[in-house]
JSON list of C-alpha atoms in Angstrom, two decimals:
[
{"chain": "A", "resi": 1, "resn": "MET", "atom": "CA", "xyz": [0.00, 0.00, 0.00]},
{"chain": "A", "resi": 2, "resn": "SER", "atom": "CA", "xyz": [1.46, 3.38, -1.02]},
{"chain": "A", "resi": 3, "resn": "GLU", "atom": "CA", "xyz": [1.46, 6.30, 1.39]},
{"chain": "A", "resi": 4, "resn": "THR", "atom": "CA", "xyz": [-1.04, 8.19, -0.76]},
{"chain": "A", "resi": 5, "resn": "SER", "atom": "CA", "xyz": [-3.45, 5.22, -0.60]},
{"chain": "A", "resi": 6, "resn": "ARG", "atom": "CA", "xyz": [-3.22, 4.89, 3.16]},
{"chain": "A", "resi": 7, "resn": "PRO", "atom": "CA", "xyz": [-5.94, 6.44, 5.33]},
{"chain": "A", "resi": 8, "resn": "ALA", "atom": "CA", "xyz": [-5.20, 9.94, 6.56]},
{"chain": "A", "resi": 9, "resn": "LEU", "atom": "CA", "xyz": [-3.63, 10.25, 10.00]},
{"chain": "A", "resi": 10, "resn": "VAL", "atom": "CA", "xyz": [-5.45, 12.61, 12.33]},
{"chain": "A", "resi": 11, "resn": "LEU", "atom": "CA", "xyz": [-3.55, 13.49, 15.49]},
{"chain": "A", "resi": 12, "resn": "VAL", "atom": "CA", "xyz": [-6.00, 14.21, 18.31]},
{"chain": "A", "resi": 13, "resn": "PRO", "atom": "CA", "xyz": [-4.48, 16.32, 21.10]},
{"chain": "A", "resi": 14, "resn": "HIS", "atom": "CA", "xyz": [-6.57, 17.42, 24.04]},
{"chain": "A", "resi": 15, "resn": "GLY", "atom": "CA", "xyz": [-5.98, 21.13, 23.51]},
{"chain": "A", "resi": 16, "resn": "SER", "atom": "CA", "xyz": [-4.72, 23.75, 25.95]},
{"chain": "A", "resi": 17, "resn": "ARG", "atom": "CA", "xyz": [-4.81, 27.45, 26.68]},
{"chain": "A", "resi": 18, "resn": "ASP", "atom": "CA", "xyz": [-1.02, 27.33, 26.88]},
{"chain": "A", "resi": 19, "resn": "PRO", "atom": "CA", "xyz": [0.29, 28.29, 23.41]},
{"chain": "A", "resi": 20, "resn": "ARG", "atom": "CA", "xyz": [3.23, 25.91, 23.86]},
{"chain": "A", "resi": 21, "resn": "ALA", "atom": "CA", "xyz": [0.87, 22.96, 23.64]},
{"chain": "A", "resi": 22, "resn": "LEU", "atom": "CA", "xyz": [-0.42, 23.97, 20.21]},
{"chain": "A", "resi": 23, "resn": "ALA", "atom": "CA", "xyz": [3.13, 24.63, 19.04]},
{"chain": "A", "resi": 24, "resn": "THR", "atom": "CA", "xyz": [4.13, 21.16, 20.24]},
{"chain": "A", "resi": 25, "resn": "ALA", "atom": "CA", "xyz": [1.22, 19.50, 18.43]},
{"chain": "A", "resi": 26, "resn": "ARG", "atom": "CA", "xyz": [2.12, 21.31, 15.22]},
{"chain": "A", "resi": 27, "resn": "ALA", "atom": "CA", "xyz": [5.78, 20.33, 15.61]},
{"chain": "A", "resi": 28, "resn": "LEU", "atom": "CA", "xyz": [4.84, 16.70, 16.14]},
{"chain": "A", "resi": 29, "resn": "ALA", "atom": "CA", "xyz": [2.60, 16.75, 13.08]},
{"chain": "A", "resi": 30, "resn": "GLY", "atom": "CA", "xyz": [5.47, 18.21, 11.06]},
{"chain": "A", "resi": 31, "resn": "LEU", "atom": "CA", "xyz": [7.84, 15.46, 12.18]},
{"chain": "A", "resi": 32, "resn": "VAL", "atom": "CA", "xyz": [5.29, 12.77, 11.34]},
{"chain": "A", "resi": 33, "resn": "ARG", "atom": "CA", "xyz": [4.89, 14.25, 7.85]},
{"chain": "A", "resi": 34, "resn": "ALA", "atom": "CA", "xyz": [8.66, 14.33, 7.41]},
{"chain": "A", "resi": 35, "resn": "ALA", "atom": "CA", "xyz": [8.92, 10.70, 8.49]},
{"chain": "A", "resi": 36, "resn": "ARG", "atom": "CA", "xyz": [6.19, 9.62, 6.03]},
{"chain": "A", "resi": 37, "resn": "PRO", "atom": "CA", "xyz": [6.21, 11.82, 2.94]},
{"chain": "A", "resi": 38, "resn": "GLY", "atom": "CA", "xyz": [2.93, 11.52, 1.09]},
{"chain": "A", "resi": 39, "resn": "LEU", "atom": "CA", "xyz": [0.88, 10.59, 4.15]},
{"chain": "A", "resi": 40, "resn": "ASP", "atom": "CA", "xyz": [-1.99, 12.99, 4.80]},
{"chain": "A", "resi": 41, "resn": "VAL", "atom": "CA", "xyz": [-1.40, 14.18, 8.41]},
{"chain": "A", "resi": 42, "resn": "ARG", "atom": "CA", "xyz": [-3.86, 16.51, 10.14]},
{"chain": "A", "resi": 43, "resn": "LEU", "atom": "CA", "xyz": [-4.66, 17.84, 13.60]},
{"chain": "A", "resi": 44, "resn": "GLY", "atom": "CA", "xyz": [-8.04, 17.69, 15.32]},
{"chain": "A", "resi": 45, "resn": "HIS", "atom": "CA", "xyz": [-8.23, 18.92, 18.92]},
{"chain": "A", "resi": 46, "resn": "ILE", "atom": "CA", "xyz": [-10.76, 17.71, 21.47]},
{"chain": "A", "resi": 47, "resn": "GLU", "atom": "CA", "xyz": [-11.21, 21.25, 22.79]},
{"chain": "A", "resi": 48, "resn": "LEU", "atom": "CA", "xyz": [-9.60, 24.68, 23.30]},
{"chain": "A", "resi": 49, "resn": "ASN", "atom": "CA", "xyz": [-7.53, 24.80, 20.10]},
{"chain": "A", "resi": 50, "resn": "GLU", "atom": "CA", "xyz": [-8.26, 24.88, 16.40]},
{"chain": "A", "resi": 51, "resn": "PRO", "atom": "CA", "xyz": [-8.76, 22.92, 14.33]},
{"chain": "A", "resi": 52, "resn": "LEU", "atom": "CA", "xyz": [-11.26, 21.07, 16.46]},
{"chain": "A", "resi": 53, "resn": "LEU", "atom": "CA", "xyz": [-11.74, 17.38, 15.73]},
{"chain": "A", "resi": 54, "resn": "ALA", "atom": "CA", "xyz": [-15.29, 17.97, 14.51]},
{"chain": "A", "resi": 55, "resn": "ASP", "atom": "CA", "xyz": [-14.02, 20.45, 11.91]},
{"chain": "A", "resi": 56, "resn": "THR", "atom": "CA", "xyz": [-11.20, 18.17, 10.79]},
{"chain": "A", "resi": 57, "resn": "LEU", "atom": "CA", "xyz": [-13.62, 15.28, 10.32]},
{"chain": "A", "resi": 58, "resn": "GLY", "atom": "CA", "xyz": [-15.88, 17.53, 8.26]},
{"chain": "A", "resi": 59, "resn": "ALA", "atom": "CA", "xyz": [-12.96, 18.66, 6.10]},
{"chain": "A", "resi": 60, "resn": "LEU", "atom": "CA", "xyz": [-11.99, 15.06, 5.39]},
{"chain": "A", "resi": 61, "resn": "GLY", "atom": "CA", "xyz": [-15.25, 14.45, 3.57]},
{"chain": "A", "resi": 62, "resn": "GLY", "atom": "CA", "xyz": [-15.32, 10.79, 2.65]},
{"chain": "A", "resi": 63, "resn": "THR", "atom": "CA", "xyz": [-11.55, 10.29, 2.96]},
{"chain": "A", "resi": 64, "resn": "PRO", "atom": "CA", "xyz": [-10.75, 7.29, 5.17]},
{"chain": "A", "resi": 65, "resn": "ALA", "atom": "CA", "xyz": [-8.84, 8.24, 8.30]},
{"chain": "A", "resi": 66, "resn": "VAL", "atom": "CA", "xyz": [-7.19, 6.84, 11.40]},
{"chain": "A", "resi": 67, "resn": "LEU", "atom": "CA", "xyz": [-7.46, 8.96, 14.55]},
{"chain": "A", "resi": 68, "resn": "VAL", "atom": "CA", "xyz": [-4.45, 8.70, 16.86]},
{"chain": "A", "resi": 69, "resn": "PRO", "atom": "CA", "xyz": [-5.21, 10.23, 20.27]},
{"chain": "A", "resi": 70, "resn": "LEU", "atom": "CA", "xyz": [-2.26, 12.13, 21.75]},
{"chain": "A", "resi": 71, "resn": "LEU", "atom": "CA", "xyz": [-3.33, 10.81, 25.12]},
{"chain": "A", "resi": 72, "resn": "LEU", "atom": "CA", "xyz": [-1.33, 8.54, 27.37]},
{"chain": "A", "resi": 73, "resn": "GLY", "atom": "CA", "xyz": [-3.94, 6.10, 28.62]},
{"chain": "A", "resi": 74, "resn": "ARG", "atom": "CA", "xyz": [-7.53, 5.04, 28.58]},
{"chain": "A", "resi": 75, "resn": "GLY", "atom": "CA", "xyz": [-10.03, 7.52, 29.92]},
{"chain": "A", "resi": 76, "resn": "HIS", "atom": "CA", "xyz": [-13.14, 9.56, 29.26]},
{"chain": "A", "resi": 77, "resn": "HIS", "atom": "CA", "xyz": [-11.75, 11.26, 26.16]},
{"chain": "A", "resi": 78, "resn": "VAL", "atom": "CA", "xyz": [-10.69, 8.03, 24.44]},
{"chain": "A", "resi": 79, "resn": "LYS", "atom": "CA", "xyz": [-13.73, 6.01, 25.46]},
{"chain": "A", "resi": 80, "resn": "ARG", "atom": "CA", "xyz": [-16.47, 8.65, 25.06]},
{"chain": "A", "resi": 81, "resn": "ASP", "atom": "CA", "xyz": [-15.59, 12.12, 23.78]},
{"chain": "A", "resi": 82, "resn": "ILE", "atom": "CA", "xyz": [-13.71, 11.11, 20.63]},
{"chain": "A", "resi": 83, "resn": "PRO", "atom": "CA", "xyz": [-16.15, 8.32, 19.62]},
{"chain": "A", "resi": 84, "resn": "HIS", "atom": "CA", "xyz": [-19.11, 10.68, 20.14]},
{"chain": "A", "resi": 85, "resn": "THR", "atom": "CA", "xyz": [-17.47, 13.33, 17.93]},
{"chain": "A", "resi": 86, "resn": "VAL", "atom": "CA", "xyz": [-16.77, 10.72, 15.26]},
{"chain": "A", "resi": 87, "resn": "ALA", "atom": "CA", "xyz": [-20.37, 9.51, 15.36]},
{"chain": "A", "resi": 88, "resn": "ALA", "atom": "CA", "xyz": [-21.68, 13.05, 14.98]},
{"chain": "A", "resi": 89, "resn": "HIS", "atom": "CA", "xyz": [-19.29, 14.44, 12.36]},
{"chain": "A", "resi": 90, "resn": "ALA", "atom": "CA", "xyz": [-17.52, 11.71, 10.35]},
{"chain": "A", "resi": 91, "resn": "THR", "atom": "CA", "xyz": [-18.82, 11.21, 6.81]},
{"chain": "A", "resi": 92, "resn": "GLY", "atom": "CA", "xyz": [-16.25, 8.60, 5.71]},
{"chain": "A", "resi": 93, "resn": "PRO", "atom": "CA", "xyz": [-14.59, 5.51, 7.19]},
{"chain": "A", "resi": 94, "resn": "VAL", "atom": "CA", "xyz": [-12.82, 6.36, 10.46]},
{"chain": "A", "resi": 95, "resn": "ARG", "atom": "CA", "xyz": [-10.78, 4.08, 12.68]},
{"chain": "A", "resi": 96, "resn": "LEU", "atom": "CA", "xyz": [-9.83, 5.08, 16.24]},
{"chain": "A", "resi": 97, "resn": "ALA", "atom": "CA", "xyz": [-6.40, 3.90, 17.36]},
{"chain": "A", "resi": 98, "resn": "PRO", "atom": "CA", "xyz": [-5.70, 3.23, 21.05]},
{"chain": "A", "resi": 99, "resn": "ALA", "atom": "CA", "xyz": [-4.17, 5.86, 23.29]},
{"chain": "A", "resi": 100, "resn": "LEU", "atom": "CA", "xyz": [-0.40, 6.15, 23.01]},
{"chain": "A", "resi": 101, "resn": "GLY", "atom": "CA", "xyz": [0.28, 4.57, 26.37]},
{"chain": "A", "resi": 102, "resn": "PRO", "atom": "CA", "xyz": [1.31, 2.33, 27.88]},
{"chain": "A", "resi": 103, "resn": "HIS", "atom": "CA", "xyz": [4.08, 1.42, 25.43]},
{"chain": "A", "resi": 104, "resn": "PRO", "atom": "CA", "xyz": [7.82, 0.67, 25.61]},
{"chain": "A", "resi": 105, "resn": "LEU", "atom": "CA", "xyz": [8.58, 3.55, 23.25]},
{"chain": "A", "resi": 106, "resn": "LEU", "atom": "CA", "xyz": [7.11, 5.98, 25.77]},
{"chain": "A", "resi": 107, "resn": "VAL", "atom": "CA", "xyz": [9.18, 4.44, 28.55]},
{"chain": "A", "resi": 108, "resn": "ARG", "atom": "CA", "xyz": [12.31, 4.93, 26.48]},
{"chain": "A", "resi": 109, "resn": "ALA", "atom": "CA", "xyz": [11.32, 8.52, 25.73]},
{"chain": "A", "resi": 110, "resn": "LEU", "atom": "CA", "xyz": [10.67, 9.18, 29.44]},
{"chain": "A", "resi": 111, "resn": "HIS", "atom": "CA", "xyz": [14.14, 7.83, 30.26]},
{"chain": "A", "resi": 112, "resn": "ARG", "atom": "CA", "xyz": [15.76, 10.04, 27.65]},
{"chain": "A", "resi": 113, "resn": "ARG", "atom": "CA", "xyz": [13.91, 13.12, 28.85]},
{"chain": "A", "resi": 114, "resn": "LEU", "atom": "CA", "xyz": [15.15, 12.39, 32.38]},
{"chain": "A", "resi": 115, "resn": "VAL", "atom": "CA", "xyz": [18.74, 12.11, 31.17]},
{"chain": "A", "resi": 116, "resn": "GLU", "atom": "CA", "xyz": [18.36, 15.41, 29.32]},
{"chain": "A", "resi": 117, "resn": "ALA", "atom": "CA", "xyz": [17.26, 16.98, 32.62]},
{"chain": "A", "resi": 118, "resn": "GLY", "atom": "CA", "xyz": [20.26, 15.66, 34.55]},
{"chain": "A", "resi": 119, "resn": "TRP", "atom": "CA", "xyz": [19.41, 12.08, 35.54]},
{"chain": "A", "resi": 120, "resn": "PRO", "atom": "CA", "xyz": [22.54, 9.86, 35.67]},
{"chain": "A", "resi": 121, "resn": "GLY", "atom": "CA", "xyz": [23.30, 8.76, 32.14]},
{"chain": "A", "resi": 122, "resn": "THR", "atom": "CA", "xyz": [24.89, 5.47, 33.20]},
{"chain": "A", "resi": 123, "resn": "ALA", "atom": "CA", "xyz": [23.40, 2.75, 35.36]},
{"chain": "A", "resi": 124, "resn": "GLY", "atom": "CA", "xyz": [26.43, 2.72, 37.64]},
{"chain": "A", "resi": 125, "resn": "ALA", "atom": "CA", "xyz": [25.80, 6.33, 38.66]},
{"chain": "A", "resi": 126, "resn": "VAL", "atom": "CA", "xyz": [22.37, 5.55, 40.03]},
{"chain": "A", "resi": 127, "resn": "THR", "atom": "CA", "xyz": [22.44, 4.93, 43.79]},
{"chain": "A", "resi": 128, "resn": "ALA", "atom": "CA", "xyz": [20.14, 3.72, 46.53]},
{"chain": "A", "resi": 129, "resn": "ARG", "atom": "CA", "xyz": [19.21, 7.36, 47.16]},
{"chain": "A", "resi": 130, "resn": "HIS", "atom": "CA", "xyz": [17.60, 7.80, 43.73]},
{"chain": "A", "resi": 131, "resn": "GLY", "atom": "CA", "xyz": [13.90, 7.58, 42.98]},
{"chain": "A", "resi": 132, "resn": "VAL", "atom": "CA", "xyz": [11.46, 8.91, 40.41]},
{"chain": "A", "resi": 133, "resn": "VAL", "atom": "CA", "xyz": [7.98, 10.36, 40.50]},
{"chain": "A", "resi": 134, "resn": "LEU", "atom": "CA", "xyz": [6.00, 9.75, 37.34]},
{"chain": "A", "resi": 135, "resn": "ALA", "atom": "CA", "xyz": [3.81, 12.85, 37.08]},
{"chain": "A", "resi": 136, "resn": "ALA", "atom": "CA", "xyz": [0.65, 12.34, 35.01]},
{"chain": "A", "resi": 137, "resn": "SER", "atom": "CA", "xyz": [-2.52, 14.32, 34.41]},
{"chain": "A", "resi": 138, "resn": "GLY", "atom": "CA", "xyz": [-4.91, 11.94, 36.16]},
{"chain": "A", "resi": 139, "resn": "SER", "atom": "CA", "xyz": [-8.26, 10.61, 35.00]},
{"chain": "A", "resi": 140, "resn": "ARG", "atom": "CA", "xyz": [-11.73, 9.98, 36.38]},
{"chain": "A", "resi": 141, "resn": "ASP", "atom": "CA", "xyz": [-11.60, 6.59, 34.67]},
{"chain": "A", "resi": 142, "resn": "PRO", "atom": "CA", "xyz": [-9.90, 3.89, 36.80]},
{"chain": "A", "resi": 143, "resn": "ASP", "atom": "CA", "xyz": [-8.40, 2.37, 33.65]},
{"chain": "A", "resi": 144, "resn": "GLY", "atom": "CA", "xyz": [-6.36, 5.55, 33.27]},
{"chain": "A", "resi": 145, "resn": "ALA", "atom": "CA", "xyz": [-4.72, 4.98, 36.65]},
{"chain": "A", "resi": 146, "resn": "VAL", "atom": "CA", "xyz": [-4.05, 1.35, 35.72]},
{"chain": "A", "resi": 147, "resn": "ASP", "atom": "CA", "xyz": [-2.27, 2.47, 32.56]},
{"chain": "A", "resi": 148, "resn": "THR", "atom": "CA", "xyz": [-0.17, 5.02, 34.47]},
{"chain": "A", "resi": 149, "resn": "ARG", "atom": "CA", "xyz": [0.84, 2.39, 37.02]},
{"chain": "A", "resi": 150, "resn": "ARG", "atom": "CA", "xyz": [1.88, 0.06, 34.21]},
{"chain": "A", "resi": 151, "resn": "THR", "atom": "CA", "xyz": [4.08, 2.78, 32.76]},
{"chain": "A", "resi": 152, "resn": "ALA", "atom": "CA", "xyz": [5.56, 3.49, 36.19]},
{"chain": "A", "resi": 153, "resn": "ALA", "atom": "CA", "xyz": [6.40, -0.19, 36.65]},
{"chain": "A", "resi": 154, "resn": "ALA", "atom": "CA", "xyz": [8.02, -0.39, 33.21]},
{"chain": "A", "resi": 155, "resn": "LEU", "atom": "CA", "xyz": [10.05, 2.77, 33.85]},
{"chain": "A", "resi": 156, "resn": "SER", "atom": "CA", "xyz": [11.13, 1.40, 37.23]},
{"chain": "A", "resi": 157, "resn": "ALA", "atom": "CA", "xyz": [12.38, -1.77, 35.57]},
{"chain": "A", "resi": 158, "resn": "ARG", "atom": "CA", "xyz": [14.31, 0.28, 33.01]},
{"chain": "A", "resi": 159, "resn": "LEU", "atom": "CA", "xyz": [15.88, 2.65, 35.54]},
{"chain": "A", "resi": 160, "resn": "GLY", "atom": "CA", "xyz": [16.43, 0.19, 38.38]},
{"chain": "A", "resi": 161, "resn": "VAL", "atom": "CA", "xyz": [14.87, 2.51, 40.96]},
{"chain": "A", "resi": 162, "resn": "PRO", "atom": "CA", "xyz": [11.39, 2.90, 42.50]},
{"chain": "A", "resi": 163, "resn": "VAL", "atom": "CA", "xyz": [9.00, 4.93, 40.36]},
{"chain": "A", "resi": 164, "resn": "VAL", "atom": "CA", "xyz": [5.87, 6.24, 42.08]},
{"chain": "A", "resi": 165, "resn": "PRO", "atom": "CA", "xyz": [2.92, 7.59, 40.05]},
{"chain": "A", "resi": 166, "resn": "ALA", "atom": "CA", "xyz": [1.53, 11.00, 40.96]},
{"chain": "A", "resi": 167, "resn": "TYR", "atom": "CA", "xyz": [-1.18, 13.17, 39.45]},
{"chain": "A", "resi": 168, "resn": "ALA", "atom": "CA", "xyz": [-1.77, 16.80, 38.71]},
{"chain": "A", "resi": 169, "resn": "SER", "atom": "CA", "xyz": [-5.54, 16.45, 39.17]},
{"chain": "A", "resi": 170, "resn": "ALA", "atom": "CA", "xyz": [-5.81, 13.58, 41.66]},
{"chain": "A", "resi": 171, "resn": "ALA", "atom": "CA", "xyz": [-4.04, 11.96, 44.59]},
{"chain": "A", "resi": 172, "resn": "PRO", "atom": "CA", "xyz": [-1.26, 11.36, 45.31]},
{"chain": "A", "resi": 173, "resn": "SER", "atom": "CA", "xyz": [0.28, 14.69, 44.40]},
{"chain": "A", "resi": 174, "resn": "VAL", "atom": "CA", "xyz": [3.86, 15.08, 43.23]},
{"chain": "A", "resi": 175, "resn": "ALA", "atom": "CA", "xyz": [4.84, 16.43, 46.65]},
{"chain": "A", "resi": 176, "resn": "ASP", "atom": "CA", "xyz": [3.20, 13.48, 48.42]},
{"chain": "A", "resi": 177, "resn": "ALA", "atom": "CA", "xyz": [4.83, 10.93, 46.12]},
{"chain": "A", "resi": 178, "resn": "ALA", "atom": "CA", "xyz": [8.23, 12.55, 46.61]},
{"chain": "A", "resi": 179, "resn": "ALA", "atom": "CA", "xyz": [7.73, 12.49, 50.38]},
{"chain": "A", "resi": 180, "resn": "ALA", "atom": "CA", "xyz": [6.84, 8.80, 50.23]},
{"chain": "A", "resi": 181, "resn": "LEU", "atom": "CA", "xyz": [10.08, 8.11, 48.37]},
{"chain": "A", "resi": 182, "resn": "ALA", "atom": "CA", "xyz": [12.08, 10.20, 50.83]},
{"chain": "A", "resi": 183, "resn": "ALA", "atom": "CA", "xyz": [10.62, 8.16, 53.69]},
{"chain": "A", "resi": 184, "resn": "ARG", "atom": "CA", "xyz": [12.17, 5.10, 52.03]},
{"chain": "A", "resi": 185, "resn": "GLY", "atom": "CA", "xyz": [15.58, 6.79, 51.87]},
{"chain": "A", "resi": 186, "resn": "ARG", "atom": "CA", "xyz": [15.14, 7.88, 48.26]},
{"chain": "A", "resi": 187, "resn": "THR", "atom": "CA", "xyz": [16.11, 11.50, 48.76]},
{"chain": "A", "resi": 188, "resn": "GLU", "atom": "CA", "xyz": [17.44, 12.15, 45.24]},
{"chain": "A", "resi": 189, "resn": "VAL", "atom": "CA", "xyz": [14.05, 12.38, 43.55]},
{"chain": "A", "resi": 190, "resn": "ALA", "atom": "CA", "xyz": [13.54, 13.28, 39.91]},
{"chain": "A", "resi": 191, "resn": "VAL", "atom": "CA", "xyz": [10.21, 13.88, 38.20]},
{"chain": "A", "resi": 192, "resn": "ALA", "atom": "CA", "xyz": [9.42, 12.23, 34.87]},
{"chain": "A", "resi": 193, "resn": "SER", "atom": "CA", "xyz": [6.80, 14.35, 33.12]},
{"chain": "A", "resi": 194, "resn": "TYR", "atom": "CA", "xyz": [4.21, 12.01, 31.64]},
{"chain": "A", "resi": 195, "resn": "PHE", "atom": "CA", "xyz": [2.54, 14.73, 29.59]},
{"chain": "A", "resi": 196, "resn": "THR", "atom": "CA", "xyz": [2.34, 15.05, 25.84]},
{"chain": "A", "resi": 197, "resn": "ALA", "atom": "CA", "xyz": [3.03, 18.79, 25.85]},
{"chain": "A", "resi": 198, "resn": "PRO", "atom": "CA", "xyz": [3.84, 21.75, 28.10]},
{"chain": "A", "resi": 199, "resn": "GLY", "atom": "CA", "xyz": [0.92, 23.33, 29.88]},
{"chain": "A", "resi": 200, "resn": "ARG", "atom": "CA", "xyz": [-0.60, 24.08, 33.27]},
{"chain": "A", "resi": 201, "resn": "PHE", "atom": "CA", "xyz": [-0.13, 20.55, 34.61]},
{"chain": "A", "resi": 202, "resn": "HIS", "atom": "CA", "xyz": [3.56, 20.45, 33.75]},
{"chain": "A", "resi": 203, "resn": "THR", "atom": "CA", "xyz": [4.10, 23.95, 35.15]},
{"chain": "A", "resi": 204, "resn": "GLU", "atom": "CA", "xyz": [2.44, 23.02, 38.45]},
{"chain": "A", "resi": 205, "resn": "THR", "atom": "CA", "xyz": [4.40, 19.76, 38.55]},
{"chain": "A", "resi": 206, "resn": "ALA", "atom": "CA", "xyz": [7.70, 21.61, 38.11]},
{"chain": "A", "resi": 207, "resn": "GLU", "atom": "CA", "xyz": [6.82, 24.02, 40.91]},
{"chain": "A", "resi": 208, "resn": "ALA", "atom": "CA", "xyz": [6.12, 21.14, 43.30]},
{"chain": "A", "resi": 209, "resn": "ALA", "atom": "CA", "xyz": [9.13, 19.02, 42.34]},
{"chain": "A", "resi": 210, "resn": "PRO", "atom": "CA", "xyz": [11.91, 18.57, 44.90]},
{"chain": "A", "resi": 211, "resn": "GLY", "atom": "CA", "xyz": [14.64, 18.01, 42.30]},
{"chain": "A", "resi": 212, "resn": "ILE", "atom": "CA", "xyz": [15.16, 17.75, 38.57]},
{"chain": "A", "resi": 213, "resn": "VAL", "atom": "CA", "xyz": [12.11, 17.80, 36.34]},
{"chain": "A", "resi": 214, "resn": "ALA", "atom": "CA", "xyz": [12.12, 16.28, 32.88]},
{"chain": "A", "resi": 215, "resn": "ALA", "atom": "CA", "xyz": [10.48, 18.00, 29.94]},
{"chain": "A", "resi": 216, "resn": "PRO", "atom": "CA", "xyz": [7.18, 16.61, 28.65]},
{"chain": "A", "resi": 217, "resn": "LEU", "atom": "CA", "xyz": [7.34, 13.92, 25.98]},
{"chain": "A", "resi": 218, "resn": "GLY", "atom": "CA", "xyz": [6.48, 16.49, 23.31]},
{"chain": "A", "resi": 219, "resn": "ALA", "atom": "CA", "xyz": [7.71, 15.87, 19.77]},
{"chain": "A", "resi": 220, "resn": "HIS", "atom": "CA", "xyz": [10.26, 13.26, 20.84]},
{"chain": "A", "resi": 221, "resn": "PRO", "atom": "CA", "xyz": [11.40, 10.91, 18.04]},
{"chain": "A", "resi": 222, "resn": "ASP", "atom": "CA", "xyz": [9.99, 7.91, 19.92]},
{"chain": "A", "resi": 223, "resn": "VAL", "atom": "CA", "xyz": [6.59, 9.62, 20.07]},
{"chain": "A", "resi": 224, "resn": "VAL", "atom": "CA", "xyz": [6.77, 10.09, 16.29]},
{"chain": "A", "resi": 225, "resn": "ARG", "atom": "CA", "xyz": [7.55, 6.38, 15.91]},
{"chain": "A", "resi": 226, "resn": "LEU", "atom": "CA", "xyz": [4.67, 5.41, 18.18]},
{"chain": "A", "resi": 227, "resn": "VAL", "atom": "CA", "xyz": [2.18, 7.66, 16.38]},
{"chain": "A", "resi": 228, "resn": "LEU", "atom": "CA", "xyz": [3.06, 5.99, 13.07]},
{"chain": "A", "resi": 229, "resn": "LEU", "atom": "CA", "xyz": [2.90, 2.55, 14.65]},
{"chain": "A", "resi": 230, "resn": "ARG", "atom": "CA", "xyz": [-0.58, 3.23, 16.04]},
{"chain": "A", "resi": 231, "resn": "HIS", "atom": "CA", "xyz": [-1.68, 4.50, 12.60]},
{"chain": "A", "resi": 232, "resn": "ASP", "atom": "CA", "xyz": [-0.25, 1.50, 10.77]},
{"chain": "A", "resi": 233, "resn": "GLU", "atom": "CA", "xyz": [-1.77, -1.02, 13.17]},
{"chain": "A", "resi": 234, "resn": "ALA", "atom": "CA", "xyz": [-5.21, 0.56, 12.92]},
{"chain": "A", "resi": 235, "resn": "ALA", "atom": "CA", "xyz": [-4.96, 0.90, 9.14]},
{"chain": "A", "resi": 236, "resn": "ALA", "atom": "CA", "xyz": [-3.96, -2.75, 8.78]},
{"chain": "A", "resi": 237, "resn": "THR", "atom": "CA", "xyz": [-6.87, -3.86, 10.95]},
{"chain": "A", "resi": 238, "resn": "ALA", "atom": "CA", "xyz": [-9.28, -1.77, 8.92]},
{"chain": "A", "resi": 239, "resn": "ALA", "atom": "CA", "xyz": [-7.91, -3.20, 5.66]},
{"chain": "A", "resi": 240, "resn": "GLN", "atom": "CA", "xyz": [-8.44, -6.84, 6.68]},
{"chain": "A", "resi": 241, "resn": "PRO", "atom": "CA", "xyz": [-11.34, -8.50, 4.83]},
{"chain": "A", "resi": 242, "resn": "ARG", "atom": "CA", "xyz": [-14.27, -9.52, 6.94]},
{"chain": "A", "resi": 243, "resn": "PRO", "atom": "CA", "xyz": [-14.53, -13.29, 7.41]},
{"chain": "A", "resi": 244, "resn": "ALA", "atom": "CA", "xyz": [-17.18, -14.94, 5.31]},
{"chain": "A", "resi": 245, "resn": "LEU", "atom": "CA", "xyz": [-20.29, -16.11, 7.10]},
{"chain": "A", "resi": 246, "resn": "ALA", "atom": "CA", "xyz": [-20.51, -19.83, 7.55]},
{"chain": "A", "resi": 247, "resn": "ALA", "atom": "CA", "xyz": [-23.12, -21.50, 5.39]},
{"chain": "A", "resi": 248, "resn": "ALA", "atom": "CA", "xyz": [-26.32, -22.38, 7.17]}
]
């Protein structure tokens, strides 16, 4: 299948009042286009920024598309908001890919962002005093917390230190998670920012952090790879022929 015959890729960020979030989404879209020349790549925000997903779906007309949520786990937006918008505004075939996380590529990107912020670049430099708080947005959906805990466990295995999840909009907070680590002797605490872009949550996380704070995932090369993987998997599933009905 050529790139021009593949379904369009619609990146679906949440949207933010922070202009850095929109800039990040546009940068990510640009990198995805550069990685796949000829692939139709568009943005469609859930809220707060243009283009909104409803408008992007309308502009597609009957063009087949795969929606890739720029969200890091299951939750209300993936399960309800995006499907409802698709049902109301899509006029052609649309496939919804899963949220980006959990995934090993995100764990690798989180590690690299930590190293960029000052985390020890070699395993031998990590000591029994080190620990990490994985700061995430939080979700009303319990599946979202499950997904964050899975990412924390995978990051812990990669780093060889305890990784405690924390949330910008739920408990435990970053400060509480850092205190819990300190009570275990983990006084060198870094914060891994499990956000797709800068914004209020990352700003508040940085203000509450006791030590180094990694940048959000943003337009990291591993995020680009994961976006394309999610698109390709969904496109391949959509392209599979339906099994024939058994004869009566």
